[in-house]
Coordinates of C-alpha atoms in Angstrom, one line a residue:
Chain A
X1 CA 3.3 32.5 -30.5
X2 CA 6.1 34.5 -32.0
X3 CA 8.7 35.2 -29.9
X4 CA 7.7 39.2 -28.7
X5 CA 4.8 38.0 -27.2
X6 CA 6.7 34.9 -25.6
X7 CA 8.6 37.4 -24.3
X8 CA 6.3 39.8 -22.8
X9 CA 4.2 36.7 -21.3
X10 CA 7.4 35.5 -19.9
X11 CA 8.4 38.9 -18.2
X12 CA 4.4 39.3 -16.7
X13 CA 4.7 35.8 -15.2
X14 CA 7.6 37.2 -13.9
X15 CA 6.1 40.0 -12.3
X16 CA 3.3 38.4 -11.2
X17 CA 5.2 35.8 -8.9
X18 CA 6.8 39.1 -7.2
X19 CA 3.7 40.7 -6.6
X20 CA 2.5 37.3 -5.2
X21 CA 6.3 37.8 -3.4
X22 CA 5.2 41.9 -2.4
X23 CA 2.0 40.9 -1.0
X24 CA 3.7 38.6 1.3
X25 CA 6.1 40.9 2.8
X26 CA 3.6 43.5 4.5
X27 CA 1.5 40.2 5.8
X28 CA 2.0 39.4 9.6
X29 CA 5.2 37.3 10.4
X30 CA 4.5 33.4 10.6
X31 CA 7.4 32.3 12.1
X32 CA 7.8 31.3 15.4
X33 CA 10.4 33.4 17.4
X34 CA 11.3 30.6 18.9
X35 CA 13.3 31.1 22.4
X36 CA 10.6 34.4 22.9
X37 CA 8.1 32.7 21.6
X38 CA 6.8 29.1 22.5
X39 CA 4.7 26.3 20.7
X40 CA 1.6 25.5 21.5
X41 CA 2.4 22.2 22.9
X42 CA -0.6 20.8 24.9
X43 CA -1.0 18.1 23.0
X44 CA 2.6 17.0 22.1
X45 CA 3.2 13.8 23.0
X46 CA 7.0 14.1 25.0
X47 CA 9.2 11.5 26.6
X48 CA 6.4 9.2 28.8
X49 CA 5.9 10.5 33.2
X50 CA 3.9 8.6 35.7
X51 CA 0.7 10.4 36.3
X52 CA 0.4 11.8 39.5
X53 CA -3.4 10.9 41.3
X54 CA -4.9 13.4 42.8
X55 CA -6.7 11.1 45.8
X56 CA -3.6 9.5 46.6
X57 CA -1.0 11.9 45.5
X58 CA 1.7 9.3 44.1
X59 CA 1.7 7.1 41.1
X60 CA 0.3 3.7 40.5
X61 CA 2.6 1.6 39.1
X62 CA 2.3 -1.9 40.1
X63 CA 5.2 -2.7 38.0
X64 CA 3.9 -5.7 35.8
X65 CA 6.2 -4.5 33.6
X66 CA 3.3 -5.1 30.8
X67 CA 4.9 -1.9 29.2
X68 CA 8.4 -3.2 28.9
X69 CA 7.0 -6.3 27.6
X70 CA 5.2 -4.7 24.8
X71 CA 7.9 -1.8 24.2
X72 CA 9.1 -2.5 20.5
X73 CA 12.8 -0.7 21.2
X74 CA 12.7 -2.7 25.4
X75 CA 13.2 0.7 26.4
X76 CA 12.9 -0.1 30.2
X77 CA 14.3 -1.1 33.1
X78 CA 11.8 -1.9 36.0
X79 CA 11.7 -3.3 39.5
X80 CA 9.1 -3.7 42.3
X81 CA 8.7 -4.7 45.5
X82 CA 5.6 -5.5 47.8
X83 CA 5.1 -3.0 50.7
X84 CA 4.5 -5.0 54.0
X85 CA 0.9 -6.7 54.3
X86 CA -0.2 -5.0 50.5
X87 CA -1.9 -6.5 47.8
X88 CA -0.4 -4.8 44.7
X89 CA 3.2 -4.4 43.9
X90 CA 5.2 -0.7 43.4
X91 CA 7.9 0.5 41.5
X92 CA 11.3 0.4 43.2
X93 CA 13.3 1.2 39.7
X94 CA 11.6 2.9 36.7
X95 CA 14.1 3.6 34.0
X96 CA 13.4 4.5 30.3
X97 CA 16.4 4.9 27.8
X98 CA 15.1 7.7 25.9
X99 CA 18.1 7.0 23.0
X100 CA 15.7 4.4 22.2
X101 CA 12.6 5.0 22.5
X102 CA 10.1 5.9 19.5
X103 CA 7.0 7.5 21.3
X104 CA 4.8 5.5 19.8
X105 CA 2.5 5.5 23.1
X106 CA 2.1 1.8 23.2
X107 CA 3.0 1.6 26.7
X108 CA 0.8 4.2 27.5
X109 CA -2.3 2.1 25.6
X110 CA -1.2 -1.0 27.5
X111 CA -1.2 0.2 31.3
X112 CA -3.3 -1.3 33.2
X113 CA -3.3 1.3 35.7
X114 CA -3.4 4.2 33.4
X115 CA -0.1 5.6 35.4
X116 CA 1.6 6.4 32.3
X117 CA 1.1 9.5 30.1
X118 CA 2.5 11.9 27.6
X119 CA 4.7 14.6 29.2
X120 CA 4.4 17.9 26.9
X121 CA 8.4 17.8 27.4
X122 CA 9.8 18.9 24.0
X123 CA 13.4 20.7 24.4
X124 CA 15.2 17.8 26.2
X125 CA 18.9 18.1 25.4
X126 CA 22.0 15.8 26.7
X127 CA 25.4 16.0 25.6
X128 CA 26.4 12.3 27.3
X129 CA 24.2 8.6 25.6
X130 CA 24.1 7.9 29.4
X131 CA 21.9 11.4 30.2
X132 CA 19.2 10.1 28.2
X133 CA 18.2 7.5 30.7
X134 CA 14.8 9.1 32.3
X135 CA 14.2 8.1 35.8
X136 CA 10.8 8.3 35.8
X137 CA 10.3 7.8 39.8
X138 CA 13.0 11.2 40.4
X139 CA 9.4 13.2 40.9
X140 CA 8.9 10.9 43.5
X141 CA 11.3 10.7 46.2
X142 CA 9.3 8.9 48.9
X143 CA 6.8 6.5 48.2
X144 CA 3.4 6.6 50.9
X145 CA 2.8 3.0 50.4
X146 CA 6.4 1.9 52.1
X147 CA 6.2 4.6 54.3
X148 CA 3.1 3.4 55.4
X149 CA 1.2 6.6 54.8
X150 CA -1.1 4.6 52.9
X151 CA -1.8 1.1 52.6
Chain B
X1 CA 16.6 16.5 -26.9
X2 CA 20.0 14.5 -28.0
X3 CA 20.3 10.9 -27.8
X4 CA 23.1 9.2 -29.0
X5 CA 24.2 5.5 -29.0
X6 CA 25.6 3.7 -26.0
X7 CA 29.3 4.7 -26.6
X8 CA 32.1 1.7 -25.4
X9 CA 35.2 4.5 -25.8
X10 CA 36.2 5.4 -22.5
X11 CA 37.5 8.5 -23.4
X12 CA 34.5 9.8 -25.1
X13 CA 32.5 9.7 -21.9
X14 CA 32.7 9.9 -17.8
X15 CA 31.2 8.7 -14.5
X16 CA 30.0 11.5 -12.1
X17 CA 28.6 10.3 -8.6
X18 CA 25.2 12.6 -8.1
X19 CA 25.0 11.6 -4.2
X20 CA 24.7 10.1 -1.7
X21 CA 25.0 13.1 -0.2
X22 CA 23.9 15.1 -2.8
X23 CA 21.0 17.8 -2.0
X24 CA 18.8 16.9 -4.5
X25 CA 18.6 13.8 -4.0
X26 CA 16.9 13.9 -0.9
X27 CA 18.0 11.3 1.5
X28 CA 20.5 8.7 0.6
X29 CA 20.4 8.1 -3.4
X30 CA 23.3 8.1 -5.3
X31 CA 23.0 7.9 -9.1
X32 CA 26.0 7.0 -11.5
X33 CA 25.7 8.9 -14.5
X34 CA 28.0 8.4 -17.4
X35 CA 28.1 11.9 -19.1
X36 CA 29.6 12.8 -23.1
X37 CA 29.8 16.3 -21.8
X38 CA 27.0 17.6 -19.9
X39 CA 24.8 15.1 -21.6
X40 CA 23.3 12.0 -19.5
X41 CA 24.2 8.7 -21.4
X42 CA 23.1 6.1 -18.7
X43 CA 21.6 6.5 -15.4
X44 CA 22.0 3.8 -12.9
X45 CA 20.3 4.7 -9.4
X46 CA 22.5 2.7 -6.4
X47 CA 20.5 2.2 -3.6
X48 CA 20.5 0.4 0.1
X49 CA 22.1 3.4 1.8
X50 CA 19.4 3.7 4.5
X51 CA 18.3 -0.2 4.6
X52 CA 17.0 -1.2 8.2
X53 CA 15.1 -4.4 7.4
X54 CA 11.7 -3.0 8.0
X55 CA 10.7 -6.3 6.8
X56 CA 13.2 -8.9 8.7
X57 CA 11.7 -6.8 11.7
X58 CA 8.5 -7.4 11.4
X59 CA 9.2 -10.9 11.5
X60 CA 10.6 -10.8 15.0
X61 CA 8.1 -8.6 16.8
X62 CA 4.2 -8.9 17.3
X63 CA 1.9 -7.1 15.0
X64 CA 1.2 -4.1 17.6
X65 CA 4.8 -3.8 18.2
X66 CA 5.8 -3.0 14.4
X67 CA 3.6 0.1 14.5
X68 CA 6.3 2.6 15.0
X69 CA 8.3 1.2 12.5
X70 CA 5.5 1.3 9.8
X71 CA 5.2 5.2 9.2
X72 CA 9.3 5.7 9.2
X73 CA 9.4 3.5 5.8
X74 CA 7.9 6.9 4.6
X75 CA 8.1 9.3 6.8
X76 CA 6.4 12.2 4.8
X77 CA 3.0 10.2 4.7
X78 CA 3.4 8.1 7.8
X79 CA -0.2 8.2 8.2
X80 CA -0.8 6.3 5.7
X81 CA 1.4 3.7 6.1
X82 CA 0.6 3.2 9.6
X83 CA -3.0 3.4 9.0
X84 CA -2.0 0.8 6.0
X85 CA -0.6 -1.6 8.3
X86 CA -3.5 -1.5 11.0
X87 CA -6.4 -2.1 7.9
X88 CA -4.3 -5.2 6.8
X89 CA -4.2 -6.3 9.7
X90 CA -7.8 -5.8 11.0
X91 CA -8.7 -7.4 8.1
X92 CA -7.0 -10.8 8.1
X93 CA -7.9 -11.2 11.6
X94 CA -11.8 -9.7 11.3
X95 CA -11.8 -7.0 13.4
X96 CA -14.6 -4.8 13.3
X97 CA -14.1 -1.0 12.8
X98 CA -16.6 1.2 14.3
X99 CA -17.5 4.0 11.8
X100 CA -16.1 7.3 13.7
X101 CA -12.4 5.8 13.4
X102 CA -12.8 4.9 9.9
X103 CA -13.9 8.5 8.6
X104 CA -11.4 9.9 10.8
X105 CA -8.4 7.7 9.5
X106 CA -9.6 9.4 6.0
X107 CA -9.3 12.6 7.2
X108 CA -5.9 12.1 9.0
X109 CA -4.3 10.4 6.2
X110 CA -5.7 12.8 3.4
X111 CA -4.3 15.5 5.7
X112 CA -0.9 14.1 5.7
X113 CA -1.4 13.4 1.9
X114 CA -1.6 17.3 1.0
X115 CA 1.2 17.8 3.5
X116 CA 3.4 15.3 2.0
X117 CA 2.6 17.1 -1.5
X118 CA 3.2 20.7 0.1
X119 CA 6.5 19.3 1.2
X120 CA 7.1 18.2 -2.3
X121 CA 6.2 21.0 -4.3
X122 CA 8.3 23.4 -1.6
X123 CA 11.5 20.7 -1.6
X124 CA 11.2 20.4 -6.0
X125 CA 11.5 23.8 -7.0
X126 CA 14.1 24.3 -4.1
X127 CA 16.1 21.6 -6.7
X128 CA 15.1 23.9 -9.7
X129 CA 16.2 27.4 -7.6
X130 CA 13.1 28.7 -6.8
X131 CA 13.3 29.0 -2.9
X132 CA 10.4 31.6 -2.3
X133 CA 7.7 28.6 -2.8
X134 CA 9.5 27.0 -0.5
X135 CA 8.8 29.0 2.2
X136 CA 4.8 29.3 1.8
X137 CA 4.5 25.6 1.7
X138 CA 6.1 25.3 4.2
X139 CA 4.0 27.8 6.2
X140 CA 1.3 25.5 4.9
X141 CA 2.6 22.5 5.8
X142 CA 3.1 23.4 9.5
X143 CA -0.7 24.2 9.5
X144 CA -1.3 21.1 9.1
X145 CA 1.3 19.4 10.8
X146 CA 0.4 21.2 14.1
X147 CA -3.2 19.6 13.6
X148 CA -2.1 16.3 13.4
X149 CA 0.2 16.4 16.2
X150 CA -3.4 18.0 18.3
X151 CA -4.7 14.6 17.5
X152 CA -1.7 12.3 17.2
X153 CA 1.1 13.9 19.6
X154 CA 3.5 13.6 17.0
X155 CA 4.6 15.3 14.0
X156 CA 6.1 12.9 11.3
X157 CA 6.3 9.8 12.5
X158 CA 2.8 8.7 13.6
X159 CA 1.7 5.4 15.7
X160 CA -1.6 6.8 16.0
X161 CA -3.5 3.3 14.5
X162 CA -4.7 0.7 16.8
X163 CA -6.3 -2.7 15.7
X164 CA -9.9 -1.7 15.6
X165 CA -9.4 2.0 15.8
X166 CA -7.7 5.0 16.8
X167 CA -5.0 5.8 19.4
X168 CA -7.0 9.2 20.6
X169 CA -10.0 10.7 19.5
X170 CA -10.5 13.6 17.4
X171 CA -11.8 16.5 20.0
X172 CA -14.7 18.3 19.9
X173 CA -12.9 21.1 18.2
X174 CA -11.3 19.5 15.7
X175 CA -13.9 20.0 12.7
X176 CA -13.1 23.6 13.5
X177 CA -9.7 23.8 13.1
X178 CA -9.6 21.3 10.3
X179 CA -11.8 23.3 8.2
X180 CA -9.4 26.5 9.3
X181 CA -6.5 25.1 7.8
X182 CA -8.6 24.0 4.8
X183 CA -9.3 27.6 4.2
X184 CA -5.6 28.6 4.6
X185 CA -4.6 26.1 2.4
X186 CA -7.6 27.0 -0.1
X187 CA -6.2 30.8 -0.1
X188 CA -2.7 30.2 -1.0
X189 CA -3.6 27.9 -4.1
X190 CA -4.3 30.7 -6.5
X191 CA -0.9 32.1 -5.4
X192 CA 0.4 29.1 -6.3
X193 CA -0.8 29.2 -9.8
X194 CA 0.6 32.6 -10.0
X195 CA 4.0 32.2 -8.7
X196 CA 4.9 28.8 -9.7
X197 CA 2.7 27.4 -13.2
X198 CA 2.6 30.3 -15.0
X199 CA 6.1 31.2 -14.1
X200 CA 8.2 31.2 -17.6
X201 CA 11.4 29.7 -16.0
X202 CA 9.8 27.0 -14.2
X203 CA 7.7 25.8 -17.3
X204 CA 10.5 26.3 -19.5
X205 CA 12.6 23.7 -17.0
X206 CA 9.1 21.5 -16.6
X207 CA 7.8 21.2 -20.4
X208 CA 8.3 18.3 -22.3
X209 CA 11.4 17.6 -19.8
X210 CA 11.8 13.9 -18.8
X211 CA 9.0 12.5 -20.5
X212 CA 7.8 9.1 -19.5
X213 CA 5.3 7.3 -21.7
X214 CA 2.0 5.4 -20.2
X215 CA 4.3 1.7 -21.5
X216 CA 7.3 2.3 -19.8
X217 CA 5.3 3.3 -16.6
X218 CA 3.6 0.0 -17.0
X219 CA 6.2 -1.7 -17.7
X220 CA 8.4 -1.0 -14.5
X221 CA 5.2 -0.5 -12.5
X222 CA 5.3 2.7 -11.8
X223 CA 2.1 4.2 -9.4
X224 CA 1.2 7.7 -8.4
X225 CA 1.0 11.0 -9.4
X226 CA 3.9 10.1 -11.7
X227 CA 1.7 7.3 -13.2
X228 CA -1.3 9.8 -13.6
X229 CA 1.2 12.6 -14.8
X230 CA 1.6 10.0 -18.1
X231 CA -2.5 9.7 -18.5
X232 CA -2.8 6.2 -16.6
X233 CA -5.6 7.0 -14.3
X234 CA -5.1 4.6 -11.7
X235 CA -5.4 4.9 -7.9
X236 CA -6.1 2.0 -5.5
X237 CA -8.6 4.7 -3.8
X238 CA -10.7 4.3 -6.8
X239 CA -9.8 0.9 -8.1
X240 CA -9.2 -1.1 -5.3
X241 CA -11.8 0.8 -2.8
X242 CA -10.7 0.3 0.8
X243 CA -11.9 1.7 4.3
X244 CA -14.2 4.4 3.9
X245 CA -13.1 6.0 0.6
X246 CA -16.4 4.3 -1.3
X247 CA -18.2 6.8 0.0
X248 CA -16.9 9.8 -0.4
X249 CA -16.6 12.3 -4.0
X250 CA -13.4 12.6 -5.8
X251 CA -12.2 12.6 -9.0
X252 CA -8.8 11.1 -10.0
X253 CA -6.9 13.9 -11.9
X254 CA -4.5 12.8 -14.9
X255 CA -2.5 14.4 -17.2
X256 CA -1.2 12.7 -20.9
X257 CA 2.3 14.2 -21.6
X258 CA 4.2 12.3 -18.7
X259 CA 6.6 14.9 -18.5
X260 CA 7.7 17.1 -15.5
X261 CA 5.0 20.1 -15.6
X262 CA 2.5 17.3 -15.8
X263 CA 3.7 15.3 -12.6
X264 CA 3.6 19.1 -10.8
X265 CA -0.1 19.2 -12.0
X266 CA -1.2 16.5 -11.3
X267 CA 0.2 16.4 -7.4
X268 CA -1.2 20.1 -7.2
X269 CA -4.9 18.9 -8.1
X270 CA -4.7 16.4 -6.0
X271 CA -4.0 18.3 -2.9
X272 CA -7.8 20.0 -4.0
X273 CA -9.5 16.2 -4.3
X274 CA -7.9 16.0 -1.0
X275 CA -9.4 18.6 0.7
X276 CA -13.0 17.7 -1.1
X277 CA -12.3 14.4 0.6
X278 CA -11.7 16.1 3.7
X279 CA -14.4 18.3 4.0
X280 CA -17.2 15.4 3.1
X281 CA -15.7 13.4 5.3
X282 CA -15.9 16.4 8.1
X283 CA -19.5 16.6 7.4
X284 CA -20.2 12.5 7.3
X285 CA -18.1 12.3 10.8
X286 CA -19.8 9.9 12.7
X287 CA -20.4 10.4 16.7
X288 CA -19.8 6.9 18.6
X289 CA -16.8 5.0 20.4
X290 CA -13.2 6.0 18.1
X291 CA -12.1 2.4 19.4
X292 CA -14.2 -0.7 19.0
X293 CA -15.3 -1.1 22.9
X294 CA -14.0 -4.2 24.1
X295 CA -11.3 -4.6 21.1
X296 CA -8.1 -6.1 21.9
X297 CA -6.8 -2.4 21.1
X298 CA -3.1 -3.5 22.2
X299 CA -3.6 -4.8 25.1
X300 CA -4.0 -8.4 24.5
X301 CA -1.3 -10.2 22.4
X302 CA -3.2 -10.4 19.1
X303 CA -2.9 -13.8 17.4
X304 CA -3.8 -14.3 13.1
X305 CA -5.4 -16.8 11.6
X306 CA -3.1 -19.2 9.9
X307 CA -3.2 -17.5 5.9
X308 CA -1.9 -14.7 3.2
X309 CA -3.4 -11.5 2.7
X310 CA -2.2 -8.5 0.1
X311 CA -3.9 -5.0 1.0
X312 CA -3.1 -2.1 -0.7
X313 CA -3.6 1.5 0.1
X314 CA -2.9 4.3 -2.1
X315 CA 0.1 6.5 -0.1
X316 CA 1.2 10.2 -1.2
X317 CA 3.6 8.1 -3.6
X318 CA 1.3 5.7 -5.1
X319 CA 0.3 2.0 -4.6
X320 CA 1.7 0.3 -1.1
X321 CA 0.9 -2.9 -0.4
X322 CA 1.4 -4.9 2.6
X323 CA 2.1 -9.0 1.6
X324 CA 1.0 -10.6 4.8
X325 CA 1.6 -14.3 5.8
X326 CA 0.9 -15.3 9.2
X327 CA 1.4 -19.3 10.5
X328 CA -1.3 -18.5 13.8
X329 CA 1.8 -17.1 16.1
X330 CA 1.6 -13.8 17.5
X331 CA 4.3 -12.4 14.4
X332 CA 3.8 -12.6 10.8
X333 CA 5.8 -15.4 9.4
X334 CA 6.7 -12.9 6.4
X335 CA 5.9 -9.3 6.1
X336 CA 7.0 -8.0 2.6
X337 CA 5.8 -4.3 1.9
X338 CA 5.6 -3.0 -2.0
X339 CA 6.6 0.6 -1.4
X340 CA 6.0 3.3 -4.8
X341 CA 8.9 4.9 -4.7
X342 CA 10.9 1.8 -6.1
X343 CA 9.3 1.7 -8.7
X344 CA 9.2 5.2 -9.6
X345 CA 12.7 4.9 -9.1
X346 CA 14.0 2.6 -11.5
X347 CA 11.8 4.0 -14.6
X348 CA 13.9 6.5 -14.1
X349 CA 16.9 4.8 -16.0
X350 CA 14.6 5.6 -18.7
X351 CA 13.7 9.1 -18.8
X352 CA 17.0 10.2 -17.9
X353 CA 19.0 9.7 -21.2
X354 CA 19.8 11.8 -23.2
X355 CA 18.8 14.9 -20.8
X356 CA 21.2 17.6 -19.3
X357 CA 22.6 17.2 -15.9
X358 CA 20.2 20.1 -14.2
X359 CA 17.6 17.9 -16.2
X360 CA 18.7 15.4 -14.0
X361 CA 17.6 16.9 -10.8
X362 CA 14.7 18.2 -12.1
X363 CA 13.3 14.7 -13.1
X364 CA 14.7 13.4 -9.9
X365 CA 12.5 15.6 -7.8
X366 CA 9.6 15.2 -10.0
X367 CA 9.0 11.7 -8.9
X368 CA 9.1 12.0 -5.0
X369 CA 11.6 9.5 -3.7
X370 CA 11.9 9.2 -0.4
X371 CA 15.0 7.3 -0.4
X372 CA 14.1 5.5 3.2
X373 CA 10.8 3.6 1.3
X374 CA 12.9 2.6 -1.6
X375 CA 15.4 0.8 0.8
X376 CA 12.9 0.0 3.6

């Protein structure tokens, strides 16, 4: 190819990628205007919550602590205690340390009691290590079962 | 292109540090180039910047427990690796796989192929100064990314894998939108012709620029598109057939100049065998239980016959294979992974002589490091 037409081919290519570039600019905006706008996120898998039960309106943890034992990062801090004349165990302490913690969902595959889920928490923000600790029992302040609400 | 013999005269050449923090070199890579001017004369890649002992790890955790850690050795086709790790070890321990997860794990990791690629392509000619691409792939890429993280819950660093199946099911919807973002993606690819192979500046930077013959890539075992950019046509989804790859349509696209342009190529057609994958395997997709019922899952401590196993899947980057030796505990005795980009890393003290320093970058980029894998 002599060089005039290397030329024009090169200045056509040229033009081409800005049409491709023009057609862009009167298509609709694609990016997310983000503290206006908000993702879509139903099924974003956030920093782990205790599900609450909608027959007994608490959680379930029994804490056999089977989720601390398979955690990969030992993420949590658990204690429980036996309510008076009860079978199953609950949660006194519940304590994840979120600077550690992966989401990989293990410990929600392992529950036994399927207590644990996904929260669709994505903006959490701390300015202090000690602020990512998650109390994960804080949306519980009084527990039926040593109340003796329910037995 | 120049080449000129190894000089000894100190005066006659000098050292430039390219990195580790260096843009280009995306993540933690720091090459030490001895320059006679702006000419390369010796290229030596230093590496171990972002070492975390992936594999001492795995040693001291059970086999459920290194999940998480499996897609951050590459975390631009985690997928991949973390479906990797779950097939090697479903398969030295006999699990059965019940058909539904095994077509979805295809479509799932070929998603997260082409998004790996899009984040390539976009991230590459960022290096050579094109940043409008950029911005499309991206747009792309997020497509797809926000599909995954419907099924998985994450966006780059998935765990999704469990031993005889998946973490979650795909939903009822999910043909839907994955053939959606197929035909957003299908769309933009003639744009991408237009703007970026026939543009004259990037082919004039891509041609003929760091050309690596089919025995050096042998040599240093070299996998990938940059081992199909130099004509080799070898993929371990054709040639070592694993999960449920066998039966689906693709072809293995190769190129014989080995060069720069034919790397590009070769990663951009593969994006479209991709999405053929996809959409037979959309088709094929089984109904039925996405975990083997009564599997151990993770919920019992899962225990390996006493033995040593290699699989190999083929990541965005080429061949990665998992070296498993168990002793019957509930941890491998030794875990050693054979990650692409180290390969694809070192060959590179070959194709970098003799080139210009913008050369440099642009054969850097052409092989996809990602600098985490190299240094696991």
């Amino acid at each position: 190819m002599n060089f005039t037409a290397r030329v024009a081919r090169g200045i056509k290519s040229l033009l081409v990628g800005l049409g491709v570039t023009g057609r862009h600019l009167v298509r609709p905006v694609v990016t997310l205007q983000y503290p206006h706008q908000r993702p879509d996120a139903s099924h974003w898998g956030g920093p782990i919550e205790l599900v609450t039960f909608p027959e007994t309106g608490t959680h379930d943890c029994i804490a056999c602590n089977a989720c601390a034992r398979i955690c990969p990062s030992d993420c949590f801090a658990i204690e429980g205690k036996r309510p008076e004349g009860a079978k199953k165990m609950r949660a006194t302490k519940f304590l994840i340390d979120f600077s550690t913690c992966s989401l990989c969902g293990l410990c929600v595959d392992v529950c036994p009691t399927d207590t644990l889920q996904y929260s669709r928490r994505y903006e959490d923000v701390a300015y202090r290590r000690s602020l990512t600790v998650n109390d994960l029992l804080a949306p519980f302040p009084e527990d039926p079962y040593f109340t003796g609400k329910l037995a | 292109m120049r080449t000129h013999p190894p000089t000894t005269d100190p005066l006659d050449t000098y050292t430039l540090n390219m990195g580790p923090q260096h843009p280009s070199t995306h993540g933690v890579l720091r090459l030490l180039l001895t320059l006679r001017g702006e000419e390369i004369v010796t290229a030596e890649p230093v590496i171990g910047y972002s070492h975390r002992a992936h594999e001492k790890m795995a040693e001291n955790r059970t086999y459920a427990q290194f999940l998480p850690n499996t897609s951050r050795q590459d975390y631009l086709s985690g997928m991949i690796y973390n479906f990797a790790w779950v097939e090697a070890v479903e398969k030295m321990a006999g699990i059965p796989v019940p058909e539904r997860a095994l077509v979805a794990r295809v479509i799932l990791a070929e998603f997260n192929r082409i998004a790996s690629h899009l984040l390539w392509i976009g991230a590459f000619l960022l290096d050579l100064g094109a940043p409008t691409p950029f911005l499309y792939c991206w747009d792309d890429r997020e497509a797809i990314l926000f599909l995954l993280e419907s099924v998985t819950g994450s966006r780059l660093t998935y765990a999704s894998g469990r031993f005889g199946g998946l973490a979650r099911d795909l939903d009822a919807d999910f043909p839907r939108r994955a053939r959606e973002v197929i035909a957003k993606l299908r769309a933009r690819w003639p744009e991408y012709d237009r703007l970026i192979e026939d543009n004259v500046i990037f082919r004039n930077r891509a041609i003929g620029v760091g050309v690596l013959t089919r025995d050096q890539c042998r040599s240093y075992g070299v996998t990938g598109p940059t081992l199909r950019g130099s004509g080799v046509p070898y993929d371990v989804r054709k040639a070592e057939p694993y999960g449920a790859y066998p039966r689906f349509e693709f072809d293995i696209p190769t190129r014989p100049e080995g060069d720069v342009f034919a790397r590009y190529w070769v990663r951009v057609q593969e994006m479209r065998q991709s999405v053929r994958i996809i959409e037979q395997a959309l088709d094929q997709l089984p109904g039925g239980p996405f975990l083997e019922p009564g599997s151990i899952g993770v919920k019992k401590r899962l225990k390996l016959p006493v033995g040593t196993q290699y699989y190999a899947v083929e990541s965005a980057r080429g061949h990665y294979g998992i070296l498993l030796v168990s002793e019957g505990g509930a941890e491998p005795y030794r875990a050693k992974f054979r990650t692409p980009s180290y390969p694809n890393l070192a060959v590179l003290t070959e194709a970098m002589p003799g080139t210009l320093v913008a050369d440099a970058v642009a054969i850097l980029g052409s092989t996809d490091l990602v600098m985490p894998e190299v240094d696991r």
